[in-house]
Amino acid sequence: MVQPRVVTFLGPRGTFTEAALEQVPGLETTERVPVANVAEALSAVSEGRSDAAMIAIENSIEGGVTAAQDALAATPGIRILSEHVVSVNFSLVAPAGTRIEDVRVVAAHPVAWAQCSGWLQRELPGRAHLPAASNVTAAADLTTGTAQAALSTPTIGHWVDGLDVLADRIGDNPDAVTRFLFVGRAGEAGEPTGADKTSLVVELPSDEPGVLLDMLEQFATRGVNLSLIQSRPIGDRLGRYRFVIDADGHIRDERVADALLGLARFSPSVTFLGSYPRADQQHIRVERRYSDRSFEDARDWLRGLIAGEPGARSAD
């Protein structure tokens, strides 16, 4: 991939999403453009106003970010290039001079509020929640809003002046992380690394009994493990769903490619979002019968049958 000149991300400056950009090599001279939401970040890529975008897709506590999943499914012409994991924790901040006992309303992004709910119930029971568009916005709007304090990033002091930290590292789970996706425009799939994921959006052909099992069997019968599967409403009427899927492996792996061919015959709509290296670099163990060599040997055997060779086949 050519190094991007412009990258969009959920703003304002100082969010965890911008922190994820620090993990992408070669962006030192890239223009970083903060936007209001994930859909805007991706549409900028699709329409050519940006070369790439960073979006949050999954949190270890709250699960999938549904707005991002829906935006990926709805935005044409994009590909996931890489994934990145960022440790997530929060501070309670307030305008200088504020005492914690003065706090009656806390501004917070809904995900931050959920991840600090235990601490809030213990230390600030009964306080009202004022939803904010981002962790940075929650703090930046304290001087003009109705909240006396905000849940924000530990580095918020670099971006917003005049704040005191009333409490630090207040997330209920100190090991919480968020997974981010670096997304660019559609292009040729890269080479497999042996530690890859393939992301898809798949629609079912009907709502008949067993049809979901039919979809899952496209992966199971080829030895492809699914690390994520989440249903999202298509939106045209009640009862219609698409599935956001992360499969272990790369589209250039025989077992994954064969599963996609099966899905193409089965589903009315399969959207390939990309094959990309796993953030944890964990290599995928594959049984011999699902290896590339096994698929290649089976095709050679079939070609031999067609050519009139003996039909017997034994395992190596």
mmCIF file with all atom_site columns, N, CA and C in Angstrom, residues 9 11 66 78 92 116 119 143 153 156 164 170 177 199 218 224 238-239 244 268 278 280 310-311:
data_model
loop_
_atom_site.group_PDB
_atom_site.id
_atom_site.type_symbol
_atom_site.label_atom_id
_atom_site.label_alt_id
_atom_site.label_comp_id
_atom_site.label_asym_id
_atom_site.label_entity_id
_atom_site.label_seq_id
_atom_site.pdbx_PDB_ins_code
_atom_site.Cartn_x
_atom_site.Cartn_y
_atom_site.Cartn_z
_atom_site.occupancy
_atom_site.B_iso_or_equiv
_atom_site.pdbx_formal_charge
_atom_site.auth_seq_id
_atom_site.auth_comp_id
_atom_site.auth_asym_id
_atom_site.auth_atom_id
_atom_site.pdbx_PDB_model_num
ATOM 1  N N  . PHE A 1 9   ? -10.188 9.941   11.284  1.00 0.00 ? 9   PHE A N  1
ATOM 2  C CA . PHE A 1 9   ? -10.397 9.174   12.520  1.00 0.00 ? 9   PHE A CA 1
ATOM 3  C C  . PHE A 1 9   ? -11.434 9.897   13.370  1.00 0.00 ? 9   PHE A C  1
ATOM 4  N N  . GLY A 1 11  ? -12.783 12.003  15.971  1.00 0.00 ? 11  GLY A N  1
ATOM 5  C CA . GLY A 1 11  ? -12.190 13.088  16.738  1.00 0.00 ? 11  GLY A CA 1
ATOM 6  C C  . GLY A 1 11  ? -12.993 13.420  17.980  1.00 0.00 ? 11  GLY A C  1
ATOM 7  N N  . THR A 1 66  ? -21.374 -1.544  17.257  1.00 0.00 ? 66  THR A N  1
ATOM 8  C CA . THR A 1 66  ? -22.372 -1.795  16.221  1.00 0.00 ? 66  THR A CA 1
ATOM 9  C C  . THR A 1 66  ? -22.389 -0.711  15.153  1.00 0.00 ? 66  THR A C  1
ATOM 10 N N  . ILE A 1 78  ? -14.147 -0.464  0.150   1.00 0.00 ? 78  ILE A N  1
ATOM 11 C CA . ILE A 1 78  ? -13.127 -0.313  1.188   1.00 0.00 ? 78  ILE A CA 1
ATOM 12 C C  . ILE A 1 78  ? -12.565 -1.678  1.562   1.00 0.00 ? 78  ILE A C  1
ATOM 13 N N  . LEU A 1 92  ? -11.244 10.570  35.883  1.00 0.00 ? 92  LEU A N  1
ATOM 14 C CA . LEU A 1 92  ? -12.325 11.519  36.166  1.00 0.00 ? 92  LEU A CA 1
ATOM 15 C C  . LEU A 1 92  ? -11.686 12.896  36.283  1.00 0.00 ? 92  LEU A C  1
ATOM 16 N N  . CYS A 1 116 ? -16.728 2.116   33.502  1.00 0.00 ? 116 CYS A N  1
ATOM 17 C CA . CYS A 1 116 ? -16.415 2.664   34.824  1.00 0.00 ? 116 CYS A CA 1
ATOM 18 C C  . CYS A 1 116 ? -17.605 2.570   35.781  1.00 0.00 ? 116 CYS A C  1
ATOM 19 N N  . TRP A 1 119 ? -16.948 1.607   39.560  1.00 0.00 ? 119 TRP A N  1
ATOM 20 C CA . TRP A 1 119 ? -16.318 2.690   40.332  1.00 0.00 ? 119 TRP A CA 1
ATOM 21 C C  . TRP A 1 119 ? -17.311 3.815   40.595  1.00 0.00 ? 119 TRP A C  1
ATOM 22 N N  . THR A 1 143 ? -16.649 23.327  30.383  1.00 0.00 ? 143 THR A N  1
ATOM 23 C CA . THR A 1 143 ? -16.786 24.755  30.704  1.00 0.00 ? 143 THR A CA 1
ATOM 24 C C  . THR A 1 143 ? -18.106 25.338  30.222  1.00 0.00 ? 143 THR A C  1
ATOM 25 N N  . THR A 1 153 ? -9.747  10.427  28.708  1.00 0.00 ? 153 THR A N  1
ATOM 26 C CA . THR A 1 153 ? -8.515  9.668   28.527  1.00 0.00 ? 153 THR A CA 1
ATOM 27 C C  . THR A 1 153 ? -7.452  10.141  29.524  1.00 0.00 ? 153 THR A C  1
ATOM 28 N N  . ILE A 1 156 ? -5.693  13.471  28.607  1.00 0.00 ? 156 ILE A N  1
ATOM 29 C CA . ILE A 1 156 ? -6.553  14.591  28.212  1.00 0.00 ? 156 ILE A CA 1
ATOM 30 C C  . ILE A 1 156 ? -5.890  15.936  28.499  1.00 0.00 ? 156 ILE A C  1
ATOM 31 N N  . ASP A 1 164 ? -8.362  19.466  36.389  1.00 0.00 ? 164 ASP A N  1
ATOM 32 C CA . ASP A 1 164 ? -7.761  18.690  37.472  1.00 0.00 ? 164 ASP A CA 1
ATOM 33 C C  . ASP A 1 164 ? -8.201  17.238  37.341  1.00 0.00 ? 164 ASP A C  1
ATOM 34 N N  . ILE A 1 170 ? -9.736  4.543   36.685  1.00 0.00 ? 170 ILE A N  1
ATOM 35 C CA . ILE A 1 170 ? -10.977 4.150   37.362  1.00 0.00 ? 170 ILE A CA 1
ATOM 36 C C  . ILE A 1 170 ? -11.778 3.124   36.569  1.00 0.00 ? 170 ILE A C  1
ATOM 37 N N  . VAL A 1 177 ? -9.196  -3.615  26.670  1.00 0.00 ? 177 VAL A N  1
ATOM 38 C CA . VAL A 1 177 ? -8.578  -3.152  25.426  1.00 0.00 ? 177 VAL A CA 1
ATOM 39 C C  . VAL A 1 177 ? -9.671  -2.906  24.390  1.00 0.00 ? 177 VAL A C  1
ATOM 40 N N  . SER A 1 199 ? -12.328 -10.749 7.223   1.00 0.00 ? 199 SER A N  1
ATOM 41 C CA . SER A 1 199 ? -13.604 -10.187 7.689   1.00 0.00 ? 199 SER A CA 1
ATOM 42 C C  . SER A 1 199 ? -14.609 -10.141 6.546   1.00 0.00 ? 199 SER A C  1
ATOM 43 N N  . GLN A 1 218 ? -20.382 -23.799 6.082   1.00 0.00 ? 218 GLN A N  1
ATOM 44 C CA . GLN A 1 218 ? -19.436 -23.425 5.033   1.00 0.00 ? 218 GLN A CA 1
ATOM 45 C C  . GLN A 1 218 ? -18.029 -23.263 5.613   1.00 0.00 ? 218 GLN A C  1
ATOM 46 N N  . VAL A 1 224 ? -12.319 -23.837 9.195   1.00 0.00 ? 224 VAL A N  1
ATOM 47 C CA . VAL A 1 224 ? -12.082 -22.403 9.392   1.00 0.00 ? 224 VAL A CA 1
ATOM 48 C C  . VAL A 1 224 ? -12.761 -21.967 10.686  1.00 0.00 ? 224 VAL A C  1
ATOM 49 N N  . LEU A 1 238 ? -38.445 -5.920  9.598   1.00 0.00 ? 238 LEU A N  1
ATOM 50 C CA . LEU A 1 238 ? -38.151 -6.713  10.784  1.00 0.00 ? 238 LEU A CA 1
ATOM 51 C C  . LEU A 1 238 ? -37.792 -8.146  10.405  1.00 0.00 ? 238 LEU A C  1
ATOM 52 N N  . GLY A 1 239 ? -36.880 -8.726  11.166  1.00 0.00 ? 239 GLY A N  1
ATOM 53 C CA . GLY A 1 239 ? -36.558 -10.127 10.973  1.00 0.00 ? 239 GLY A CA 1
ATOM 54 C C  . GLY A 1 239 ? -35.511 -10.418 9.922   1.00 0.00 ? 239 GLY A C  1
ATOM 55 N N  . VAL A 1 244 ? -21.850 -10.123 10.641  1.00 0.00 ? 244 VAL A N  1
ATOM 56 C CA . VAL A 1 244 ? -20.474 -9.639  10.566  1.00 0.00 ? 244 VAL A CA 1
ATOM 57 C C  . VAL A 1 244 ? -19.586 -10.751 11.112  1.00 0.00 ? 244 VAL A C  1
ATOM 58 N N  . PRO A 1 268 ? -27.212 -14.575 -0.791  1.00 0.00 ? 268 PRO A N  1
ATOM 59 C CA . PRO A 1 268 ? -27.528 -13.559 -1.804  1.00 0.00 ? 268 PRO A CA 1
ATOM 60 C C  . PRO A 1 268 ? -26.571 -12.381 -1.786  1.00 0.00 ? 268 PRO A C  1
ATOM 61 N N  . ARG A 1 278 ? -3.198  -10.380 12.028  1.00 0.00 ? 278 ARG A N  1
ATOM 62 C CA . ARG A 1 278 ? -3.748  -10.271 13.380  1.00 0.00 ? 278 ARG A CA 1
ATOM 63 C C  . ARG A 1 278 ? -2.854  -9.360  14.219  1.00 0.00 ? 278 ARG A C  1
ATOM 64 N N  . ASP A 1 280 ? -2.277  -9.673  17.381  1.00 0.00 ? 280 ASP A N  1
ATOM 65 C CA . ASP A 1 280 ? -1.489  -10.451 18.339  1.00 0.00 ? 280 ASP A CA 1
ATOM 66 C C  . ASP A 1 280 ? -0.426  -11.321 17.671  1.00 0.00 ? 280 ASP A C  1
ATOM 67 N N  . PRO A 1 310 ? -6.427  -44.318 -12.492 1.00 0.00 ? 310 PRO A N  1
ATOM 68 C CA . PRO A 1 310 ? -7.115  -45.152 -11.491 1.00 0.00 ? 310 PRO A CA 1
ATOM 69 C C  . PRO A 1 310 ? -7.704  -44.263 -10.394 1.00 0.00 ? 310 PRO A C  1
ATOM 70 N N  . GLY A 1 311 ? -8.826  -44.693 -9.832  1.00 0.00 ? 311 GLY A N  1
ATOM 71 C CA . GLY A 1 311 ? -9.569  -43.856 -8.908  1.00 0.00 ? 311 GLY A CA 1
ATOM 72 C C  . GLY A 1 311 ? -9.165  -43.988 -7.461  1.00 0.00 ? 311 GLY A C  1
#
